[in-house]
Coordinates of N, CA and C in Angstrom, one line a residue:
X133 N 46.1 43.9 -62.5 CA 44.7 43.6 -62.5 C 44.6 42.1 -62.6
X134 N 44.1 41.1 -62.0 CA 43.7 39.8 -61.9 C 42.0 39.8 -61.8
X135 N 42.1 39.1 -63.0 CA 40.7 38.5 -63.6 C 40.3 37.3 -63.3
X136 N 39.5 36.7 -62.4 CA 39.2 35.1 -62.3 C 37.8 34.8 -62.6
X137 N 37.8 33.9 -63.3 CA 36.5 33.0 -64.2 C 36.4 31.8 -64.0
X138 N 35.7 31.1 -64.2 CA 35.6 29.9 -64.0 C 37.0 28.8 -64.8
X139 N 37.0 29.9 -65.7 CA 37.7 29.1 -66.9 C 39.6 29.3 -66.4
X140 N 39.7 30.3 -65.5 CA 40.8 30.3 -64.9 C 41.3 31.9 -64.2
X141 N 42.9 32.5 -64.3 CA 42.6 33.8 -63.7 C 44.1 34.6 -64.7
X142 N 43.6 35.6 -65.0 CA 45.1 35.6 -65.7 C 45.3 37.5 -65.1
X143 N 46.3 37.8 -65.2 CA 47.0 39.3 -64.9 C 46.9 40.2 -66.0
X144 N 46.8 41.3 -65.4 CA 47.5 42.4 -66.9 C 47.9 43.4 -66.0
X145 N 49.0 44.1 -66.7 CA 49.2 45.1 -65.7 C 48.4 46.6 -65.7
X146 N 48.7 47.1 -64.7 CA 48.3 48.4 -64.7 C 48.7 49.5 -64.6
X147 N 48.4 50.8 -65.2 CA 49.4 51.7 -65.0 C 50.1 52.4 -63.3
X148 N 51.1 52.9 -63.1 CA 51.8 53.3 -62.2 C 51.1 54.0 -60.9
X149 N 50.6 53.8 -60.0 CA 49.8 54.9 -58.8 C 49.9 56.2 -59.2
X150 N 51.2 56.7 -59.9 CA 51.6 58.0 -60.0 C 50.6 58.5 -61.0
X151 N 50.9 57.4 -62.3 CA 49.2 57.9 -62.9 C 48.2 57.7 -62.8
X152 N 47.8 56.8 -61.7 CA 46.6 56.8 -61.8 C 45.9 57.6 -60.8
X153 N 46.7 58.2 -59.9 CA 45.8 58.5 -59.0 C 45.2 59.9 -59.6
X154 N 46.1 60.9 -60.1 CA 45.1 62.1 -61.1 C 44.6 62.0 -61.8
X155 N 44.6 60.7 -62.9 CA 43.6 60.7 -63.6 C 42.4 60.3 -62.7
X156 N 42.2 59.7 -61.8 CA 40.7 59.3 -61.2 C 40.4 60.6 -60.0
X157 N 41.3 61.9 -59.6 CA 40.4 62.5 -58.9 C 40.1 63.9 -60.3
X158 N 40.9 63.5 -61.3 CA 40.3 64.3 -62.5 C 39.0 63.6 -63.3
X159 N 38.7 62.5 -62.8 CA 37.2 62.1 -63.2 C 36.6 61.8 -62.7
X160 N 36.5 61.9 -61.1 CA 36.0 62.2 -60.5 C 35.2 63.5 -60.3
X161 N 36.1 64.1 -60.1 CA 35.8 66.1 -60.8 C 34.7 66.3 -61.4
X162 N 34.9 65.3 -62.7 CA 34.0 65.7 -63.9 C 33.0 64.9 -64.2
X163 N 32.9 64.0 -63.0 CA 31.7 63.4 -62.9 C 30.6 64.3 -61.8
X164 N 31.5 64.5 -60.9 CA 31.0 65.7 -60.0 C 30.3 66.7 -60.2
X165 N 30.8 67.2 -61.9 CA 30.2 68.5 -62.4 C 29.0 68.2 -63.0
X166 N 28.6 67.1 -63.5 CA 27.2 66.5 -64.5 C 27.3 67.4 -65.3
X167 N 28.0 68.1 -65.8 CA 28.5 68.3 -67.2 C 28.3 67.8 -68.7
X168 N 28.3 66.2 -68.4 CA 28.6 65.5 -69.8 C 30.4 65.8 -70.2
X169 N 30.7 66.4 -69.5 CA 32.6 66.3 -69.9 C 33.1 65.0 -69.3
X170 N 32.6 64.3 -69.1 CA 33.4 63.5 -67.9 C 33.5 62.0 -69.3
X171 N 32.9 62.2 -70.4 CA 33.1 61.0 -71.6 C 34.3 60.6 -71.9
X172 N 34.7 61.7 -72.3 CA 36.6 61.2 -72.8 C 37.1 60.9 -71.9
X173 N 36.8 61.1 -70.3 CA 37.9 60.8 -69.5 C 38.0 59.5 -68.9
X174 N 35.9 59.1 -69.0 CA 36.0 57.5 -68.9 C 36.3 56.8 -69.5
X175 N 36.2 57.2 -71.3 CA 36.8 56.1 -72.0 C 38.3 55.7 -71.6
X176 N 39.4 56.9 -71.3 CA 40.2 56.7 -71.2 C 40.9 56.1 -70.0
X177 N 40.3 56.0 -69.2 CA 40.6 55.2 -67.7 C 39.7 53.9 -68.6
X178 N 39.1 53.7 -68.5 CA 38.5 52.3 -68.9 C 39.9 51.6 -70.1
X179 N 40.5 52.3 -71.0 CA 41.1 51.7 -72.1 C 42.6 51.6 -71.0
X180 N 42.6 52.1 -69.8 CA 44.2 52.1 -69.5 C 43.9 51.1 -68.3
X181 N 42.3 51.1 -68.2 CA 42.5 49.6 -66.5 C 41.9 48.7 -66.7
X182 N 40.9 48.4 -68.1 CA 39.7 47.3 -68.2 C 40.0 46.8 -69.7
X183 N 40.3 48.0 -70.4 CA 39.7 47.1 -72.1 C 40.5 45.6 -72.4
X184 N 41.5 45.4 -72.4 CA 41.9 43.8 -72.4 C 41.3 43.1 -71.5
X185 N 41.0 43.5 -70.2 CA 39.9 42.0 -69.3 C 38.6 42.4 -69.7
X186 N 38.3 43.5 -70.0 CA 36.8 43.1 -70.2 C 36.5 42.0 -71.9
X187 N 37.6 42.7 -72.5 CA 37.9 42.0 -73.9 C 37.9 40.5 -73.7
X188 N 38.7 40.1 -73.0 CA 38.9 38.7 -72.6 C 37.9 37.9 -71.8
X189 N 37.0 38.6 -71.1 CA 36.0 37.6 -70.1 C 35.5 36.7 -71.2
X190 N 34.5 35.8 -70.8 CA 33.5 35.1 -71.5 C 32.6 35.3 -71.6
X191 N 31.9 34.9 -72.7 CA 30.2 35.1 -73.0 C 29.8 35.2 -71.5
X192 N 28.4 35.9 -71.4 CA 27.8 35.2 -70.8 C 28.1 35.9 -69.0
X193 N 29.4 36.4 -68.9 CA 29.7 37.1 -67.6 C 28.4 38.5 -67.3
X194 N 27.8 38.7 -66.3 CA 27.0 39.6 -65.9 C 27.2 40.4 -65.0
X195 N 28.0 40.0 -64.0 CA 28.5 40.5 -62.7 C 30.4 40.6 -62.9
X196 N 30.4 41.8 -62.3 CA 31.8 42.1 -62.0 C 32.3 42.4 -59.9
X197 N 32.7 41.6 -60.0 CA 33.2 42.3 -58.6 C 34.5 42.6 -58.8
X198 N 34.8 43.9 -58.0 CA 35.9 44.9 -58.3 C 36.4 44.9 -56.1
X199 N 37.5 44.6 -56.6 CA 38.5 44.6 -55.7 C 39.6 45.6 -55.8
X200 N 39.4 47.3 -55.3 CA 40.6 47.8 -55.5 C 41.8 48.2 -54.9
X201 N 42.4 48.8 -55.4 CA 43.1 49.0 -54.5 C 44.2 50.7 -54.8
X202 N 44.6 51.0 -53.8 CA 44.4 52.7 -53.4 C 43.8 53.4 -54.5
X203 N 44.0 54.4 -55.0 CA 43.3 55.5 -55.5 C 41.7 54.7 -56.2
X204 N 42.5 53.5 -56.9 CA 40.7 52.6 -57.5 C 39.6 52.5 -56.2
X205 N 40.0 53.0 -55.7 CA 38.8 52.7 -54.4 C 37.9 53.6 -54.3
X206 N 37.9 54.9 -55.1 CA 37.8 56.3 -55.2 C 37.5 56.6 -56.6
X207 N 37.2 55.7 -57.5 CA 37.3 55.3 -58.9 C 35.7 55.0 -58.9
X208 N 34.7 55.7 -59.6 CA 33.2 55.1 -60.0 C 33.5 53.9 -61.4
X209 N 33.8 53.0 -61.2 CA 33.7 51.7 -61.8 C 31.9 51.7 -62.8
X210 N 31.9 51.9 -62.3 CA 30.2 51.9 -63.1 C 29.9 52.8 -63.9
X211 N 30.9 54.3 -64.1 CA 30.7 55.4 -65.2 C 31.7 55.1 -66.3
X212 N 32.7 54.3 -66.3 CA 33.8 54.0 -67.4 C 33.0 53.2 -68.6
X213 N 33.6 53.6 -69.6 CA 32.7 53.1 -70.7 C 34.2 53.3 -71.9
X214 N 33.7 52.1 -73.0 CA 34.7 51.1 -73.9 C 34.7 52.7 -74.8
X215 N 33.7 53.7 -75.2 CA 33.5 54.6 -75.9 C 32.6 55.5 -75.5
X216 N 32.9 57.0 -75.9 CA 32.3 58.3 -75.4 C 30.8 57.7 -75.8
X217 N 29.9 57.2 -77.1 CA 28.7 56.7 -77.4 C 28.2 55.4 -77.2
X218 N 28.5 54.8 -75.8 CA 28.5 53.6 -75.5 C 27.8 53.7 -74.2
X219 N 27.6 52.8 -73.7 CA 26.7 52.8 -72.6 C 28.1 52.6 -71.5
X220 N 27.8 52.9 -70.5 CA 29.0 52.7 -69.4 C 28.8 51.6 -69.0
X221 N 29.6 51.0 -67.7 CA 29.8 49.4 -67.4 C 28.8 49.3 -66.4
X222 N 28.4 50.3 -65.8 CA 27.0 49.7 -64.9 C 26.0 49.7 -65.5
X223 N 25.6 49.8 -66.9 CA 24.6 49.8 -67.4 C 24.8 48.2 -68.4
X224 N 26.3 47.6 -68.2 CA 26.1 46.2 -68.7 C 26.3 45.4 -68.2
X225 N 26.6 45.7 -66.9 CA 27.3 44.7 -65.8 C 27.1 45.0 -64.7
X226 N 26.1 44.5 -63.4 CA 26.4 44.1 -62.1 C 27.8 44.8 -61.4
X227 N 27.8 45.7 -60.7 CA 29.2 45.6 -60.3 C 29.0 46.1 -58.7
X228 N 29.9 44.8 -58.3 CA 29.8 45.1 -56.6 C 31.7 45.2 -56.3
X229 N 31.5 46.3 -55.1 CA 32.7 46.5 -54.9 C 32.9 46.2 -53.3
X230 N 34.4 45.2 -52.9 CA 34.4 44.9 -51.9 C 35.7 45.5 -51.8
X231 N 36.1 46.0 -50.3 CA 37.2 46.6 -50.1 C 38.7 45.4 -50.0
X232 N 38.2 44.3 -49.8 CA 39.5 43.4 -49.9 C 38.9 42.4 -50.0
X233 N 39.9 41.6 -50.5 CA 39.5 40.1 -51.3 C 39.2 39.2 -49.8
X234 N 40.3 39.6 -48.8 CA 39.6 38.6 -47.5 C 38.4 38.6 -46.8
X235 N 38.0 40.3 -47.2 CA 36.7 40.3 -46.1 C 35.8 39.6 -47.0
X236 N 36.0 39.6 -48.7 CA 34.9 39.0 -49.4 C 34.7 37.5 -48.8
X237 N 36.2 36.9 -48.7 CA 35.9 35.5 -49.0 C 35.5 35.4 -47.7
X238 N 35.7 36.1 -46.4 CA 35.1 36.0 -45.2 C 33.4 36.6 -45.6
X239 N 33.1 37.2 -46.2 CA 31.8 37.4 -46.4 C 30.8 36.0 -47.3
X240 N 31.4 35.8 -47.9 CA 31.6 34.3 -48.9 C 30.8 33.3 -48.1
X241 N 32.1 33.0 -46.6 CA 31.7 32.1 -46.3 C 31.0 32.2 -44.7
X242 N 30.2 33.3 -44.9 CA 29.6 33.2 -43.3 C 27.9 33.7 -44.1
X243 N 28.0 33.6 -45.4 CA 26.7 33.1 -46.6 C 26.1 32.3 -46.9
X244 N 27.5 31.2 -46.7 CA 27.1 29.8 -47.0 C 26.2 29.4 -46.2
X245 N 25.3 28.6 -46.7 CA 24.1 27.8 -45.6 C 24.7 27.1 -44.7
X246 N 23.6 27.4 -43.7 CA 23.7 26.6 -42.3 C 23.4 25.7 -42.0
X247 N 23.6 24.7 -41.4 CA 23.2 23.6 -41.1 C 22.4 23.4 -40.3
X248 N 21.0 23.0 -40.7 CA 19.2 23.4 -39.9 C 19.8 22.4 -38.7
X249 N 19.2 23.2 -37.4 CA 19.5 22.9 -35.7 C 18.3 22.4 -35.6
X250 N 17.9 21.7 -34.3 CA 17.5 21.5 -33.6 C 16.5 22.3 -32.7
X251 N 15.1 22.9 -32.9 CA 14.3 24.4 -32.3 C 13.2 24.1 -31.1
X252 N 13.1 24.3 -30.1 CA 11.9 24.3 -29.3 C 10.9 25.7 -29.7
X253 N 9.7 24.8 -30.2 CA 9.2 26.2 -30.7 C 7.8 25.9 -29.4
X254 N 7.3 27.2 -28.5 CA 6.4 27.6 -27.9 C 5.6 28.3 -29.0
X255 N 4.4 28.4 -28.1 CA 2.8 29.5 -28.9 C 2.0 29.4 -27.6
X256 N 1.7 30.5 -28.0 CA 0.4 30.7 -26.9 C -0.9 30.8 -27.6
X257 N -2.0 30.1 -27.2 CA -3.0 29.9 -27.9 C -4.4 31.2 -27.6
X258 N -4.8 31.7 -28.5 CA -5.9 32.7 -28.4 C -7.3 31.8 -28.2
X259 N -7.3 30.5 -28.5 CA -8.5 29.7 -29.1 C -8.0 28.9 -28.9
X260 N -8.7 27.8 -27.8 CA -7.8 26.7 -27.6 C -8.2 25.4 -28.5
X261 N -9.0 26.1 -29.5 CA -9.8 24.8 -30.2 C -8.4 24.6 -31.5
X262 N -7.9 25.9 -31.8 CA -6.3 25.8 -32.7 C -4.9 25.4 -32.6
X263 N -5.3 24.6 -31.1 CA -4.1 24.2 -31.1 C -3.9 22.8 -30.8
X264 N -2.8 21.7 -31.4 CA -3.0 20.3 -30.6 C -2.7 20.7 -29.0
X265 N -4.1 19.7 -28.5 CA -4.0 19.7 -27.2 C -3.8 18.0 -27.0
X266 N -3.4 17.9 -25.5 CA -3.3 16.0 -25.3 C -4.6 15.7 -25.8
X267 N -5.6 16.4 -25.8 CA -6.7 15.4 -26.4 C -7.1 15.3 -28.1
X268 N -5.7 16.0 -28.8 CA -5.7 15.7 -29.7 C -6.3 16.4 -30.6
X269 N -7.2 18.2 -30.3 CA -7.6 19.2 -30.8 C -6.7 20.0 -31.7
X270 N -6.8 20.2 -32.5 CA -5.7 21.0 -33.8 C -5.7 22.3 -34.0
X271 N -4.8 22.5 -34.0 CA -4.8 23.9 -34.1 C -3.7 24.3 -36.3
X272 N -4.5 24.4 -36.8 CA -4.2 24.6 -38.5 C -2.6 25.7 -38.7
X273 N -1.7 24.9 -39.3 CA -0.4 25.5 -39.8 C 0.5 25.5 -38.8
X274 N 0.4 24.9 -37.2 CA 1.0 25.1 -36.1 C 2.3 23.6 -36.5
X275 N 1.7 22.7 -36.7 CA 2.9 21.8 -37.0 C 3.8 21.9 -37.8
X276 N 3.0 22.9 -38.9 CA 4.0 23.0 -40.3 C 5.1 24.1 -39.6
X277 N 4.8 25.1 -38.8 CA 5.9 26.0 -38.1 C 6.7 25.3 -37.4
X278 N 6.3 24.9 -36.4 CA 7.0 24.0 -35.2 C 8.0 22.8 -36.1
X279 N 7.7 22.3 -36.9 CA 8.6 21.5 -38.0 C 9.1 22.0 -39.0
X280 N 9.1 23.1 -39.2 CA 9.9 23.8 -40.3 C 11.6 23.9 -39.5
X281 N 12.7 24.0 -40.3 CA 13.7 24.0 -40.3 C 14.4 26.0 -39.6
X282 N 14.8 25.5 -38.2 CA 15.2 26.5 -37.8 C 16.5 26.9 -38.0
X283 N 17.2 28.2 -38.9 CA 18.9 28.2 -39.0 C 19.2 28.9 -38.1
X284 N 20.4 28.9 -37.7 CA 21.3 29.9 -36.9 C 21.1 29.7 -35.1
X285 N 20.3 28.5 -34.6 CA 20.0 28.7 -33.3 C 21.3 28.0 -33.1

């Protein structure tokens, strides 16, 4: 498991595929049942993939993005909780899940702002008293459009 914060990114390990993969289609199961059985089994997936990083983040963290990988992909992240009388992690934390760290940072950076182009903006006028004409007749909010900043052309 890799945790990255502002403040840096540190490891912890995780248990084996072999166990994790029954424990999460067994809490899955028992989330499936709405039961209320399914408490002990969050805490216990939570104390064997999260309680040292979540222990360790810093104040102030709100959002989690979860990046898994096999069986955790198949894993409700947002029902695990520190304790059976505790609120679970989507009820304290933001949590978005991306299937891999590339497509994120490819999502990342096709997010980032654009650099405002260059627009020919047309109108067709209902009332020709609303629009500038060569003789200099106005038409109200049309400049503020036509000059407003067009992204993505």
């Amino acid at each position: 498991l890799l945790v990255s914060t502002r403040a840096g990114t540190t490891a912890y390990r995780l248990p084996p595929p072999s166990e994790l993969e029954p424990a999460v289609e067994i809490f899955r199961g028992l989330v499936g049942r709405r039961q209320g059985l399914e408490n002990a089994a969050a805490v216990g997936l939570y104390e064997r993939l999260l309680a040292p990083a979540i222990e360790g983040l810093p104040g102030g963290v709100e959002e989690l993005l979860v990046i898994p990988d096999g069986a955790l992909h198949r894993l409700p992240f947002a029902a695990l909780r520190p304790a059976p009388d505790a609120s679970p992690l989507g009820m304290r934390y933001r949590i978005t899940h991306v299937p891999s760290a590339t497509l994120w940072l490819q999502w990342q950076q096709s997010l980032a702002p654009a650099r405002p182009r260059a627009a020919l903006v047309l109108a067709e006028s209902v009332n020709r008293h609303h629009v500038r004409m060569a003789d200099e007749r106005h038409c109200p909010g049309l400049e503020h459009e036509a000059s407003a900043e067009v992204l993505g052309l």
